[in-house]
Structures are given as C-alpha cells and as structure tokens.
Amino acid sequence: MYKLDNNFIKGHPRTESLRYKFGDALFDEILNQDNVVVIFADLSSAIGLNDIPGRLGHNDLGKSVRHTTREFNRFIEVGVAEQNLVGVASGLAHMGQIPFTVSYAAFSPGRNWEQIRTSICLNNQPVKIVGSHAGLNVGPDGASHQMLEDIALMQVLPNMVVLSPGDAIEAKKMVKLMINDPRPNYIRLPRASLPTFSTPNDPLEIGKAYLVRQDDNAMVTIISTGSMTGNALLVSGQLFKQGIACEVIHVPTIKPLDKETILSSCGRTKITITIEEHQVNGGLGSSIASLILSSDVRPTKFKMIGVNDQFGQSGTMDELWRHYGLDVDSITNSIRHLLTSN
Amino acid sequence: MSNRTPEQIKTIEQHALNIRRNVIKMIATAGSGHPAGSLSIVDALACLYFGVMRYDPHNPNDPNRDILVLSNGHVCPALYATMAEAGIIPESELMTLRRFGSRLQGHPERTKLPGLETTSGPLGEGLSQAAGMAYALKYLMPTNDRHVYCIISDGELNEGNIDEAAKFAGKYQLSNLTVLLDRNGIQLSGTTENILPNFGRCGIQFTAHNWDNFFAFSGNNVACILDAIDESKRRTPEQLKHGFSLDHPRLIQLHTTPGKGVDFMENDYNWHGKAPSLDDAKHILAKLGDKKHV
Ligand SMILES: Cc1ncc(C[n+]2csc(CCOP(=O)(O)OP(=O)(O)O)c2C)c(N)n1
Ligand SMILES: [Mg+2]
C-alpha cells in the first residue's frame, strides 16, 4: 500500500517531469558506476541530457581532464539512427556494459523492433530501452509522435521486461532498479509533467503491482499504469463521493505482471476497470483480461479504458485526454455508466 | 608480400579444405541451408581462426580474446565447421546442424553455443553490435589490444542498418574494428548488381565515413586474404598521403566466388539457399579428395 504524497491527497499536487527526473538520476548513476552508459539518437533532450559537456564541466571543475574524458565516453551519440542505436547497445552489453538507449517511443521501439527482437531479446543482452514521449500527452506534435503501441510491441517479446512508472519519483527510482535487473528492459515515459502521487518511501520493485487506494467494501477495482494512475486516484476520489468504493492498483511493471496482487483485488471486488494511455489492443487491458480469464476470478463486469484502435492528433494534453475519454471526468462517467447499465 | 611462411599458408589451406568438406556434409545431411555463401567465406574464416585471431579454444570467454561477429548468419555452417576445426566444439556435433535440440541452430544463437559472440540471421545487425563492442574496448575498458572482426555479405549491404553502423564507426574512429565483406556477387534471388546495383562503388558507405578500404582480389586464396589483413594493420607513407590513418576502422573487400570449390555451384545464385542432395554431396566430397566419406 502506498502512503501517497500529502500534497496530492490535499488536492494540490506537485507536477513534475518523469523524463527529466529519470535523466538526472541516470546521469548520476553514469558518474557513480563504472559500467553504465547511455546512447542517444539525437534526442538526448528527451530526458534533459542535451548538454553533457556543460554538465560534466560543471560537475568536474577541479578534476583532471582525463577524468572528464573517461566520463564523457559514457555518453554516446549515434545520430538519428535507431536501428544502429539498439545494435550498438547490444554490443556494449556483450562487453559487460549496462547500456541505456534514449529516443522517442515512436522511433525506439517503433522503428527498430526487429533489431530489439533479435539483437537484444533472442540474444538476451541486458539493454535498457528508454522510450520517451509515450501517449497522447505528447500533444501538439500529433499522431505520428504520440506512441500508443509500444506496450504491445514490447510485452510480446520473450525476455523483455516492460516498465511504466506513474510519476517522477517512480521514474527516478526506476533507474537503479533497471541497472540491477539482469534482463532486457523497456521503460515508457510520458512527455508531459504529471502530478506526483507517490513518496520516496513508497516501495517500488520490478515485477510488483501496488495497491494505492483501498476503500472499505470496495465494489470496483481500477487497474492503471503510467500516466493514468494519477487520474485513476482522482477518479476513485470522485466515485467515493458518489458512494462507489474502489480499490486502485498501480501497475508500474506491465511485464511480468504481478498476478497475485491484481487477482486478489479483482477477487475482492465485483467490477474490474483497466486504464492506460495506450491502445487497449495489446496493452495493459488485454493482458489483465487474459490474466483474469485464465484464473478462477470472475468480475461481473470488465471494462478496458484506453485508446480504441485510433490514432491521436494535435492538441493539448487536456484536450486530447478529454476527446479520447481519458480525463478524470470522462473516466468517472464511463465507470458510473458501466455500474448503472445492465 | 606478407611475412607468412609457405608452410603456414599450406596449413591454413588444409584447414580450409577440411572445413569445406564439413560444410557440404552438414548442409546435405540437414537437407537445407545456404551453401553458396558458406563456401565463399570458408577461406577467410580459416585465415581468421588459424592465422589472425587470438583465442583460447578451451575458454570461449577468455577476457583477452579477439572477437568475431558473423553478421550474415545464414552462412553459419562455415563458422560451426571452423569452430570444430579449431577444437572449440566437437567435430561429431556438426551433423546435428538444424536438428531439434542441437546447439547448432539454423541461424547462430549466442545463448545456445559458447564461442558465438552474437545471435544473427536477420541481415544488417551484426555490424552495429561489432561497433558497440569495439567502442567498449577502445573507450570504456582498460587499455587492451583486442580486435573486433565482423563478417558481412554483399547482399547485406542493401540494409540501411549497415550504413548507420558504418557512420558510427567512422565517427568514433573505431580503429580496432575490421569488416570482412564477402563480395561474392550474389544474393538470394539474383546477382547483387541485378537486385540492387552498387554502380561500381561497392563499399562507398564505408569510405564516405572515414574507413580505410582494402581488397583481397582473391578472397578464396589464403595467401591473398592474409596479405590483405596484414596490410590493413600497417599504413605506408603512400597510404597516409591518401588520407588513410591508423585511427580509422578498416574494410576488407574479399572478392570471392559463391559456391567456391563445387564446380556446379560456383557463381550460380540458385545455390544461395538450396542444399545439395546426399548423392551430390558424395560426388562433391570425392572431388574434394575426401576419402573417408565417398
Ligand atoms: C533482414 C533480412 N531480410 C531478408 C533475409 C532473407 N535473406 C537471407 S540471405 C539473403 C540474401 C543476402 O545476400 P548475401 O548474404 O550476399 O547472400 P549469399 O552471398 O550468401 O548468397 C536474404 C535476402 C534475411 N535473412 N534478413
Ligand atoms: Mg552475396
């Protein structure tokens, strides 16, 4: 059970960037460990690491040039070449390095799926793929840049671990967890800054899902991941005011799924809802559906909320979430609707 | 000319002949596979394993070993047979190629067979990995003189991924990386010039990105291959004047004959991916002087 951030509970949460927090933490790990490297495909800015010389110069004032150079070698730039990006990473991993690749999710894993399949998954090298700008929250750049299929692409691959943190605190914690995990990892990060709901003391492990809200005699289980967990918590608050008690399960690891935590909640309640900023086909919802159908748990109603076989478009995050039914009001309404319909 | 002795060259030629015979037997026994490219690269593999690379056949993970990445994985029968010839795997295992439960998968898998440095088959990916390995050796690991060799094929040059990797290696001056290009002139469904022409500028994606370009005008001649590899490690004043540098990665274009050693296969792209029958294999082995198996 998460403690939840006080400001979040009081209704005026801090809004923070997951990808910048991730980038800062990764930068620190690269300096502190001697086998962590990062490879960019002309999108180091995606995680705020576009001024490595500046950062290193600043951090290294007073240290020898040689030291600076050694650190500098841990930041690799391959240019706009996503196929090479993951191939080079596989080679680095073979030599004992722990490489993080950075691009937008639309291009990595969007562009280079087969290289990931063969050179990383079949070859079983512990490459850490960072896909930023996942989801409609990308906003004005439009459909081509709003990656909504990456969970599907990555969770289908044997050996691959799929991660989707819900706020900046989790995104930061993920860096160390990924370094210590011996498997290939994919992590999706939103472009937008999001409300921080967790606290540094809340638990986070790869492979675990977390109960982040539990009302007494809950009737609904809401299962959410990534950018939608903040919304799921707000939705459950609204539903509570309307007399509908919920459990909310946050799923920062989409693969492997924490079956126990998820199924025990679904077994305690009557209705299961999944929410994700991704196509419902092949996403978290599909995985939860097959998990439940393969178990003895039988919710009386089940609904997958996400993007329904459509592309996004330009707009602000708020406009897009509203249009695609992913904002707090739309989700609340669609759950109420489900409860009142037969 | 090289400083290799005639005896050394003769020994490597004998290894190449043994490997060639095994390749024929393996593909015929398996009933499927890729003989043309496997046969064109045999001599280069024999040179690497018996005249160039540093490795310990009893310890495939030797931290001082040189590295070979076979990017065009479909020619793996030649690599497996070379590994057997070098004592890395037992020769008796070779005939399990492509069989259920075998470590010798139809396309090579690192996690199945110690001694393989990567998993390949889908074309165009090996060079990126070889470049990543060379980068680690040059910039991230304690000073060492280990070298990364990467075999690619001429049909594989069609892949954009190769160009991306060539640019990367040029940028980072991966002087500890040597690519051996099997320029056998064929690919799956035709000659390379018919399928996607090079317009006489094969390898331009490398030279455009600061690679030094060398040739073995007979890529099936052991002396000639060794000459090219040895030459690629030095730089003459003349070469330096023309922009060559010991800081550059190296491309060695091996002008080979597809199906080399089997008269009816040579230069015929139809043998790219077709196994000889067991009967054919008998005749081929007789011609290759294999007394044991005819
Ligand atoms: C990405 C990818 N696309 C297609 C293939 C199918 N394929 C296997 S070998 C080959 C031809 C490659 O040319 P080359 O290596 O020059 O053939 P060879 O000289 O061995 O005949 C093709 C298209 C593949 N292995 N990988
Ligand atoms: Mg060819």
XYZ file of C-alpha atoms and ligand atoms in Angstrom:
663
model
C 0.000 0.000 0.000
C 1.391 3.408 -0.991
C 1.363 6.194 1.572
C 0.652 8.751 -1.162
C 2.024 12.270 -1.306
C 0.409 14.750 1.109
C 0.011 17.486 -1.464
C -1.639 15.001 -3.788
C -4.076 13.959 -1.070
C -4.879 17.592 -0.285
C -5.690 18.215 -3.925
C -2.808 20.467 -4.931
C -0.135 18.086 -6.155
C 3.328 18.983 -7.397
C 3.543 18.499 -11.134
C 6.878 17.064 -12.219
C 8.558 15.700 -15.322
C 9.161 11.961 -15.264
C 11.647 12.041 -18.113
C 13.810 14.816 -16.674
C 13.870 13.162 -13.250
C 14.811 9.919 -14.984
C 17.567 11.683 -16.933
C 19.012 13.345 -13.831
C 19.110 10.037 -11.993
C 20.669 8.291 -14.982
C 23.332 10.986 -15.239
C 24.249 10.445 -11.590
C 24.436 6.677 -11.983
C 26.710 7.025 -15.011
C 29.112 9.073 -12.927
C 28.847 6.793 -9.901
C 29.079 3.369 -11.530
C 31.720 2.288 -13.951
C 29.699 0.205 -16.352
C 26.594 2.273 -17.045
C 26.448 4.055 -20.410
C 23.803 5.964 -22.313
C 23.324 6.088 -26.075
C 21.339 8.845 -27.729
C 19.785 9.006 -31.193
C 19.792 12.797 -31.465
C 17.178 13.015 -28.722
C 19.234 13.437 -25.568
C 16.894 16.359 -24.848
C 14.086 13.822 -24.375
C 15.473 13.141 -20.906
C 17.074 16.539 -20.435
C 20.631 15.400 -21.095
C 21.335 17.593 -24.099
C 24.239 19.446 -22.527
C 26.561 16.710 -21.357
C 29.766 18.753 -21.789
C 28.202 21.535 -19.749
C 27.001 19.158 -17.086
C 30.302 17.361 -16.917
C 32.320 20.541 -16.942
C 30.246 21.869 -14.134
C 30.418 18.716 -12.103
C 34.042 18.145 -12.828
C 35.505 21.525 -12.029
C 38.770 20.897 -10.282
C 39.084 17.329 -11.544
C 41.596 16.343 -14.174
C 40.788 16.489 -17.877
C 41.460 12.793 -18.120
C 38.740 12.077 -15.617
C 36.317 14.237 -17.536
C 37.164 12.401 -20.750
C 36.607 9.000 -19.206
C 33.149 10.073 -18.060
C 32.456 11.693 -21.377
C 32.965 8.362 -23.151
C 29.944 7.030 -21.279
C 27.673 9.351 -23.252
C 27.405 8.073 -26.814
C 25.621 9.803 -29.683
C 24.741 7.684 -32.737
C 22.698 10.290 -34.592
C 19.198 9.772 -35.967
C 19.743 6.049 -36.462
C 17.500 3.991 -34.238
C 18.387 0.616 -35.729
C 22.041 1.219 -35.001
C 21.101 2.631 -31.593
C 19.916 -0.697 -30.238
C 22.534 -2.722 -32.135
C 25.397 -0.729 -30.624
C 23.719 -1.136 -27.245
C 23.646 -4.900 -27.678
C 27.366 -4.905 -28.495
C 28.166 -2.744 -25.469
C 26.157 -5.089 -23.254
C 28.123 -8.040 -24.620
C 31.274 -6.365 -23.297
C 29.834 -6.051 -19.790
C 28.342 -2.566 -20.019
C 24.795 -1.667 -18.964
C 23.576 0.489 -21.845
C 20.520 2.759 -21.759
C 19.225 3.783 -25.199
C 17.253 7.006 -25.473
C 14.800 8.096 -28.143
C 11.103 8.776 -28.556
C 8.988 5.652 -28.142
C 7.574 6.154 -31.642
C 11.056 5.521 -33.072
C 12.540 3.211 -30.481
C 10.900 0.694 -30.215
C 8.705 1.947 -33.065
C 11.361 1.939 -35.803
C 13.719 -0.792 -34.622
C 11.513 -3.565 -33.316
C 13.201 -6.385 -35.192
C 16.670 -5.328 -34.058
C 15.348 -5.352 -30.491
C 13.822 -8.767 -31.054
C 16.966 -10.387 -32.452
C 19.970 -8.469 -31.106
C 18.571 -7.847 -27.634
C 15.817 -10.332 -26.750
C 16.830 -13.500 -28.598
C 20.462 -12.604 -27.893
C 19.432 -11.948 -24.270
C 21.540 -8.851 -23.632
C 20.576 -6.573 -20.725
C 19.937 -3.441 -22.785
C 17.703 -0.767 -21.203
C 15.468 0.870 -23.796
C 14.026 4.237 -22.834
C 11.014 5.296 -24.917
C 10.050 8.845 -24.121
C 7.016 10.738 -25.404
C 4.653 7.814 -24.982
C 0.956 8.602 -25.127
C -1.441 11.299 -26.254
C 0.099 13.682 -23.711
C 2.768 14.418 -26.340
C 0.199 16.930 -27.566
C 0.842 19.351 -30.440
C 3.315 17.124 -32.333
C 0.357 14.978 -33.351
C -0.363 11.342 -34.053
C 2.970 10.355 -35.599
C 4.759 11.240 -32.363
C 2.124 10.032 -29.887
C 3.221 6.451 -29.321
C 0.257 4.275 -28.374
C 1.528 0.858 -29.434
C 4.812 0.443 -27.562
C 3.482 -1.698 -24.723
C 2.064 -4.101 -27.301
C 5.332 -4.216 -29.233
C 7.483 -4.813 -26.183
C 5.386 -7.064 -23.986
C 5.052 -9.632 -26.741
C 8.827 -10.212 -26.791
C 10.294 -13.096 -24.759
C 12.892 -11.972 -22.162
C 11.709 -8.337 -22.245
C 10.605 -6.548 -19.074
C 8.137 -3.664 -19.613
C 8.078 -0.760 -17.171
C 5.699 2.178 -16.933
C 6.216 4.447 -13.912
C 3.358 6.700 -12.806
C 5.154 9.792 -11.566
C 8.539 11.473 -11.337
C 9.501 9.812 -8.072
C 8.932 6.391 -9.570
C 10.706 7.334 -12.795
C 13.771 8.273 -10.766
C 13.666 5.057 -8.727
C 13.440 3.021 -11.917
C 16.983 3.915 -12.982
C 18.650 1.912 -10.192
C 16.116 -0.893 -10.489
C 16.865 -1.228 -14.205
C 20.615 -1.220 -13.615
C 20.234 -4.052 -11.122
C 17.886 -6.109 -13.294
C 19.799 -8.587 -15.473
C 17.197 -8.714 -18.251
C 16.427 -6.538 -21.283
C 14.129 -3.724 -20.091
C 11.825 -1.288 -21.818
C 10.594 1.805 -19.972
C 7.955 4.160 -21.352
C 7.891 7.756 -20.212
C 5.320 10.461 -20.948
C 6.321 13.829 -22.397
C 4.092 15.829 -20.056
C 4.777 16.622 -16.442
C 2.312 14.821 -14.176
C 1.078 15.094 -10.606
C 3.345 13.343 -8.132
C 1.289 10.891 -6.080
C 3.925 8.620 -4.544
C 6.565 9.358 -1.932
C 10.242 8.439 -1.850
C 9.452 5.939 0.908
C 6.812 4.041 -1.021
C 8.009 0.627 -2.187
C 8.940 0.028 -5.822
C 10.223 -3.223 -7.243
C 10.281 -4.576 -10.764
C 7.558 -7.212 -11.111
C 5.290 -5.805 -8.414
C 1.942 -4.040 -8.656
C 0.775 -1.837 -5.792
C -2.473 -1.141 -4.052
C -2.548 2.651 -3.984
C -6.075 3.080 -2.637
C -8.373 0.733 -0.785
C -11.847 1.842 0.305
C -13.787 -0.364 2.710
C -16.094 -2.823 0.981
C -14.810 -1.794 -2.402
C -17.006 -2.732 -5.308
C -14.674 -1.671 -8.146
C -11.028 -2.478 -8.864
C -9.337 0.110 -11.052
C -6.060 -1.089 -12.560
C -3.914 1.579 -14.160
C -0.403 2.182 -15.383
C 1.942 5.064 -16.158
C 0.337 8.440 -16.757
C -3.133 7.105 -15.907
C -2.526 6.194 -12.270
C -2.745 9.833 -11.164
C -6.088 10.028 -12.939
C -7.236 6.700 -11.507
C -6.652 8.004 -7.991
C -8.637 11.167 -8.698
C -11.403 9.120 -10.329
C -11.654 6.881 -7.275
C -11.962 10.002 -5.100
C -14.868 11.266 -7.204
C -16.551 7.874 -7.206
C -16.188 7.647 -3.419
C -18.076 10.928 -3.054
C -20.822 9.371 -5.147
C -20.946 6.333 -2.887
C -18.845 3.983 -5.014
C -15.963 2.385 -3.140
C -12.846 1.388 -5.086
C -9.500 -0.291 -4.909
C -6.849 1.174 -7.175
C -3.963 -0.995 -8.342
C -0.996 0.749 -9.893
C 1.000 -1.382 -12.347
C 4.484 0.064 -12.895
C 5.647 -3.298 -14.289
C 3.430 -4.405 -17.152
C 5.558 -7.456 -17.829
C 5.995 -9.635 -15.869
C 2.584 -8.917 -14.325
C 2.119 -9.189 -10.560
C -0.680 -11.726 -10.844
C -1.228 -12.161 -7.132
C -1.796 -8.506 -6.278
C -4.041 -7.964 -9.280
C -6.141 -11.107 -8.958
C -6.633 -10.793 -5.226
C -8.044 -7.290 -5.670
C -10.283 -8.377 -8.553
C -11.462 -11.250 -6.383
C -12.400 -8.892 -3.543
C -14.474 -6.597 -5.763
C -17.224 -7.087 -8.338
C -16.087 -4.941 -11.238
C -12.689 -4.530 -12.893
C -11.644 -1.495 -14.917
C -8.279 -1.005 -16.656
C -6.948 2.407 -17.673
C -3.925 3.165 -19.849
C -2.702 5.811 -22.265
C -2.188 3.196 -24.970
C -4.228 1.134 -27.415
C -6.417 -1.240 -25.460
C -5.458 -3.875 -28.051
C -2.230 -5.389 -26.877
C -1.878 -3.111 -23.900
C -2.325 -3.454 -20.153
C -6.077 -4.051 -20.532
C -5.568 -7.001 -22.871
C -3.038 -8.531 -20.506
C -5.328 -8.127 -17.498
C -8.204 -9.607 -19.488
C -6.235 -12.720 -20.339
C -4.892 -12.948 -16.802
C -8.408 -12.888 -15.359
C -9.830 -15.327 -17.896
C -7.018 -17.760 -17.122
C -7.833 -17.585 -13.402
C -10.828 -18.502 -11.226
C -11.656 -14.849 -10.647
C -14.815 -13.699 -12.409
C -15.682 -9.996 -12.208
C -19.340 -9.378 -13.046
C -18.264 -6.543 -15.328
C -14.976 -5.726 -17.034
C -14.024 -2.626 -18.993
C -10.825 -1.564 -20.701
C -10.334 2.180 -20.910
C -7.665 3.400 -23.301
C -7.347 4.305 -26.949
C -9.669 2.240 -29.103
C -7.975 1.373 -32.385
C -7.460 5.024 -33.304
C -4.573 7.419 -33.816
C -4.172 10.624 -31.839
C -3.992 14.157 -33.242
C -2.618 17.593 -32.410
C -3.956 19.406 -29.361
C -3.129 19.988 -25.733
C -2.903 17.052 -23.376
C -6.119 18.122 -21.645
C -7.989 18.447 -24.930
C -6.765 15.071 -26.107
C -7.450 13.245 -22.853
C -10.968 14.678 -22.906
C -11.518 13.780 -26.565
C -10.314 10.215 -26.112
C -12.086 9.742 -22.799
C -9.017 9.620 -20.605
C -9.534 12.671 -18.399
C -10.827 12.312 -14.848
C -14.419 13.313 -15.630
C -14.737 11.078 -18.683
C -13.316 8.079 -16.862
C -15.556 8.708 -13.840
C -18.592 8.962 -16.076
C -17.792 5.858 -18.039
C -17.359 3.847 -14.849
C -20.658 5.188 -13.439
C -22.285 4.325 -16.710
C -20.984 0.800 -16.541
C -22.294 0.441 -12.987
C -25.799 1.586 -13.867
C -26.126 -0.325 -17.149
C -27.172 -3.950 -17.210
C 54.208 -9.587 -49.704
C 53.389 -10.956 -46.309
C 55.813 -12.449 -43.888
C 53.811 -15.646 -43.665
C 55.753 -18.798 -44.379
C 54.689 -21.159 -47.182
C 54.196 -23.855 -44.513
C 51.797 -21.664 -42.579
C 49.820 -20.926 -45.712
C 49.708 -24.608 -46.596
C 48.453 -25.495 -43.127
C 45.661 -22.956 -43.333
C 44.723 -24.204 -46.810
C 44.407 -27.706 -45.394
C 42.148 -26.404 -42.602
C 40.040 -24.625 -45.221
C 39.680 -27.836 -47.208
C 38.561 -29.752 -44.115
C 36.056 -27.029 -43.291
C 34.736 -27.027 -46.857
C 34.144 -30.773 -46.774
C 32.286 -30.495 -43.488
C 30.135 -27.649 -44.799
C 28.999 -29.836 -47.705
C 28.293 -32.776 -45.425
C 26.449 -30.652 -42.889
C 24.136 -28.910 -45.335
C 23.448 -32.106 -47.299
C 22.713 -34.002 -44.078
C 20.466 -31.232 -42.768
C 18.665 -31.111 -46.109
C 18.530 -27.329 -46.033
C 20.844 -24.354 -45.632
C 22.904 -21.857 -47.605
C 25.850 -23.434 -49.426
C 26.940 -20.640 -51.801
C 27.781 -18.041 -49.161
C 29.057 -20.655 -46.708
C 31.574 -21.845 -49.283
C 32.672 -18.366 -50.330
C 33.611 -17.364 -46.769
C 35.411 -20.592 -45.717
C 38.906 -19.394 -46.624
C 38.552 -16.116 -44.755
C 37.292 -17.954 -41.663
C 40.238 -20.348 -41.859
C 42.622 -17.371 -42.040
C 40.987 -15.678 -39.050
C 40.985 -18.759 -36.818
C 44.358 -20.183 -37.856
C 46.389 -17.117 -38.732
C 44.921 -13.944 -37.283
C 42.703 -14.078 -34.191
C 43.814 -14.614 -30.608
C 41.551 -17.031 -28.712
C 41.626 -19.964 -26.345
C 39.668 -22.889 -27.811
C 39.077 -24.230 -24.306
C 37.829 -20.939 -22.895
C 35.422 -19.178 -25.249
C 35.023 -16.356 -22.690
C 38.756 -15.649 -22.443
C 38.843 -11.953 -21.492
C 41.787 -11.400 -23.848
C 40.230 -12.921 -26.925
C 39.685 -11.209 -30.228
C 36.080 -11.150 -31.315
C 34.393 -12.371 -34.468
C 30.859 -11.231 -35.203
C 29.235 -13.135 -38.042
C 26.608 -10.719 -39.289
C 25.362 -12.741 -42.272
C 24.249 -15.558 -40.009
C 22.902 -17.753 -42.803
C 26.469 -18.888 -43.600
C 26.868 -20.314 -40.082
C 27.661 -23.854 -41.295
C 31.059 -22.440 -42.265
C 31.504 -20.900 -38.809
C 30.424 -24.055 -36.962
C 32.770 -26.187 -39.094
C 35.602 -23.715 -38.434
C 34.914 -23.854 -34.701
C 35.110 -27.642 -34.861
C 38.340 -27.454 -36.844
C 39.731 -25.122 -34.158
C 38.716 -27.502 -31.363
C 36.113 -25.152 -29.888
C 33.269 -27.625 -30.429
C 33.476 -31.355 -31.143
C 33.506 -32.297 -34.825
C 30.990 -35.029 -34.082
C 28.404 -32.370 -33.272
C 28.495 -30.826 -36.742
C 25.981 -33.202 -38.277
C 23.334 -32.119 -35.766
C 23.030 -28.823 -37.671
C 19.409 -27.607 -37.843
C 18.144 -30.603 -35.842
C 15.764 -30.375 -32.909
C 17.726 -29.927 -29.688
C 21.009 -29.061 -31.431
C 23.269 -26.249 -30.277
C 23.893 -25.617 -33.955
C 20.738 -23.685 -34.770
C 19.819 -22.929 -38.371
C 20.988 -19.394 -37.703
C 23.516 -18.833 -34.921
C 22.357 -18.197 -31.355
C 24.830 -16.957 -28.794
C 22.869 -18.239 -25.833
C 22.875 -21.777 -27.246
C 26.521 -22.198 -28.219
C 29.536 -20.906 -26.267
C 32.043 -19.443 -28.696
C 29.461 -17.425 -30.592
C 29.642 -13.711 -29.867
C 26.138 -12.875 -31.033
C 22.844 -14.034 -32.474
C 22.344 -13.323 -36.165
C 20.368 -14.287 -39.253
C 18.273 -11.196 -39.835
C 20.702 -9.255 -42.034
C 22.263 -5.907 -41.243
C 22.547 -6.100 -37.464
C 25.966 -7.578 -36.762
C 27.993 -4.517 -37.650
C 26.163 -2.319 -35.127
C 26.942 -4.845 -32.434
C 30.557 -5.252 -33.519
C 30.895 -1.465 -33.426
C 29.404 -1.365 -29.925
C 31.929 -3.998 -28.825
C 34.811 -2.097 -30.429
C 33.623 1.109 -28.751
C 33.610 -0.605 -25.353
C 37.102 -1.989 -25.909
C 38.522 1.309 -27.109
C 36.834 3.786 -24.779
C 35.392 2.035 -21.758
C 37.669 -0.843 -20.811
C 41.244 -0.931 -19.530
C 43.855 -0.480 -22.271
C 43.942 -3.564 -24.447
C 44.970 -4.708 -27.902
C 41.899 -6.810 -28.591
C 40.391 -6.558 -32.056
C 36.854 -6.987 -33.363
C 36.322 -8.646 -36.745
C 32.936 -8.557 -38.399
C 31.947 -10.582 -41.444
C 29.198 -9.100 -43.595
C 27.943 -10.055 -47.056
C 27.321 -8.072 -50.210
C 23.553 -8.641 -50.298
C 23.561 -7.433 -46.719
C 24.868 -4.065 -47.930
C 21.291 -3.413 -49.096
C 20.328 -2.943 -45.440
C 20.218 0.645 -44.163
C 21.325 -0.575 -40.758
C 24.777 -1.262 -42.252
C 25.096 2.368 -43.338
C 24.099 3.575 -39.872
C 26.741 1.373 -38.280
C 29.420 2.433 -40.784
C 28.797 6.093 -39.957
C 29.002 5.394 -36.243
C 32.301 3.507 -36.507
C 33.734 6.302 -38.652
C 32.687 8.973 -36.180
C 34.250 7.247 -33.200
C 37.383 6.142 -35.111
C 36.949 2.504 -34.208
C 40.429 1.510 -35.351
C 40.055 -1.798 -33.504
C 37.293 -2.872 -35.892
C 37.827 -4.715 -39.175
C 34.991 -5.628 -41.502
C 35.478 -8.505 -43.918
C 32.990 -8.122 -46.761
C 32.139 -11.267 -48.682
C 31.870 -9.749 -52.143
C 30.617 -12.873 -53.889
C 28.320 -11.038 -56.299
C 25.128 -12.934 -55.472
C 22.273 -12.736 -53.062
C 19.027 -14.634 -52.549
C 17.212 -14.040 -55.807
C 19.872 -12.843 -58.234
C 23.201 -11.151 -58.687
C 23.895 -8.201 -56.450
C 24.046 -5.923 -59.476
C 20.586 -7.041 -60.608
C 18.892 -6.842 -57.248
C 20.283 -3.505 -56.067
C 23.268 -2.195 -58.005
C 26.362 -0.665 -56.429
C 27.107 1.294 -59.618
C 30.708 0.182 -59.366
C 31.129 1.819 -55.967
C 30.703 -1.103 -53.603
C 31.512 -0.139 -50.037
C 31.046 3.575 -50.608
C 29.005 3.842 -47.398
C 32.208 2.931 -45.571
C 34.768 5.051 -47.417
C 32.436 8.051 -47.197
C 32.700 7.778 -43.427
C 36.425 7.558 -42.971
C 37.018 3.850 -43.219
C 40.210 2.641 -44.856
C 39.402 0.305 -47.712
C 41.485 -2.787 -48.584
C 40.968 -5.564 -51.099
C 41.727 -9.249 -51.378
C 41.471 -9.762 -55.100
C 41.055 -13.418 -54.497
C 39.036 -13.800 -51.348
C 39.327 -17.560 -51.694
C 43.108 -17.554 -51.735
C 44.633 -17.907 -48.274
C 47.852 -16.033 -49.091
C 45.903 -13.226 -50.676
C 43.466 -12.906 -47.725
C 46.299 -12.887 -45.189
C 48.111 -10.260 -47.234
C 45.054 -8.014 -47.155
C 44.526 -8.467 -43.409
C 48.212 -7.905 -42.662
C 48.295 -4.880 -44.942
C 45.251 -3.409 -43.197
C 47.205 -3.288 -39.939
C 50.009 -1.110 -41.288
C 49.938 2.199 -43.093
C 52.517 3.028 -45.778
C 53.599 6.647 -46.254
C 51.818 6.498 -49.612
C 48.546 5.461 -47.930
C 48.885 8.119 -45.257
C 49.283 10.681 -48.009
C 45.940 9.492 -49.408
C 44.080 10.006 -46.166
C 44.467 6.538 -44.666
C 45.065 6.528 -40.938
C 45.695 4.055 -38.164
C 42.773 5.774 -36.415
C 40.266 4.529 -38.981
C 38.145 1.400 -38.969
C 39.016 -0.972 -41.793
C 37.029 -2.567 -44.565
C 38.494 -5.513 -46.416
C 36.588 -6.462 -49.538
C 37.064 -10.139 -50.277
C 36.399 -10.865 -53.927
C 35.096 -14.378 -53.628
C 33.354 -16.992 -55.705
C 29.967 -18.117 -54.405
C 29.866 -21.890 -54.045
C 33.677 -21.969 -54.199
C 35.074 -25.468 -54.622
C 31.961 -27.068 -56.081
C 32.044 -26.598 -59.836
C 28.311 -26.714 -60.485
C 27.527 -24.296 -57.648
C 30.112 -21.659 -58.442
C 28.703 -18.268 -59.453
C 25.121 -19.548 -59.564
C 22.782 -17.673 -57.236
C 20.354 -20.587 -57.342
C 22.640 -22.249 -54.801
C 22.234 -19.396 -52.351
C 19.732 -21.330 -50.267
C 19.441 -24.842 -51.662
C 21.007 -27.937 -50.136
C 22.854 -30.435 -52.321
C 21.371 -33.938 -52.247
C 23.247 -36.647 -50.380
C 24.193 -38.073 -53.779
C 25.530 -34.727 -54.946
C 27.435 -34.468 -51.688
C 29.169 -37.797 -52.355
C 30.400 -36.582 -55.718
C 31.481 -33.248 -54.307
C 33.399 -34.892 -51.470
C 35.127 -37.225 -53.927
C 36.233 -34.211 -55.934
C 37.417 -32.523 -52.768
C 39.557 -35.600 -52.112
C 37.647 -36.729 -49.065
C 38.423 -40.465 -48.959
C 36.544 -41.117 -45.721
C 33.113 -40.164 -46.892
C 32.761 -41.186 -50.540
C 16.539 -8.675 -42.676
C 16.553 -9.856 -43.586
N 15.820 -9.834 -44.724
C 15.820 -10.906 -45.543
C 16.534 -12.031 -45.228
C 16.465 -13.258 -46.127
N 17.798 -13.482 -46.759
C 18.668 -14.384 -46.283
S 20.121 -14.367 -47.085
C 19.575 -13.169 -48.163
C 20.469 -12.655 -49.243
C 21.640 -11.942 -48.677
O 22.653 -11.754 -49.606
P 24.079 -12.413 -49.366
O 24.356 -12.535 -47.959
O 25.052 -11.694 -50.237
O 23.790 -13.870 -49.916
P 24.839 -15.011 -50.356
O 26.048 -14.330 -50.858
O 25.071 -15.874 -49.162
O 24.116 -15.748 -51.404
C 18.273 -12.805 -47.859
C 17.501 -11.782 -48.590
C 17.260 -12.015 -44.021
N 17.972 -13.083 -43.604
N 17.272 -10.926 -43.244
Mg 26.450 -12.414 -51.526
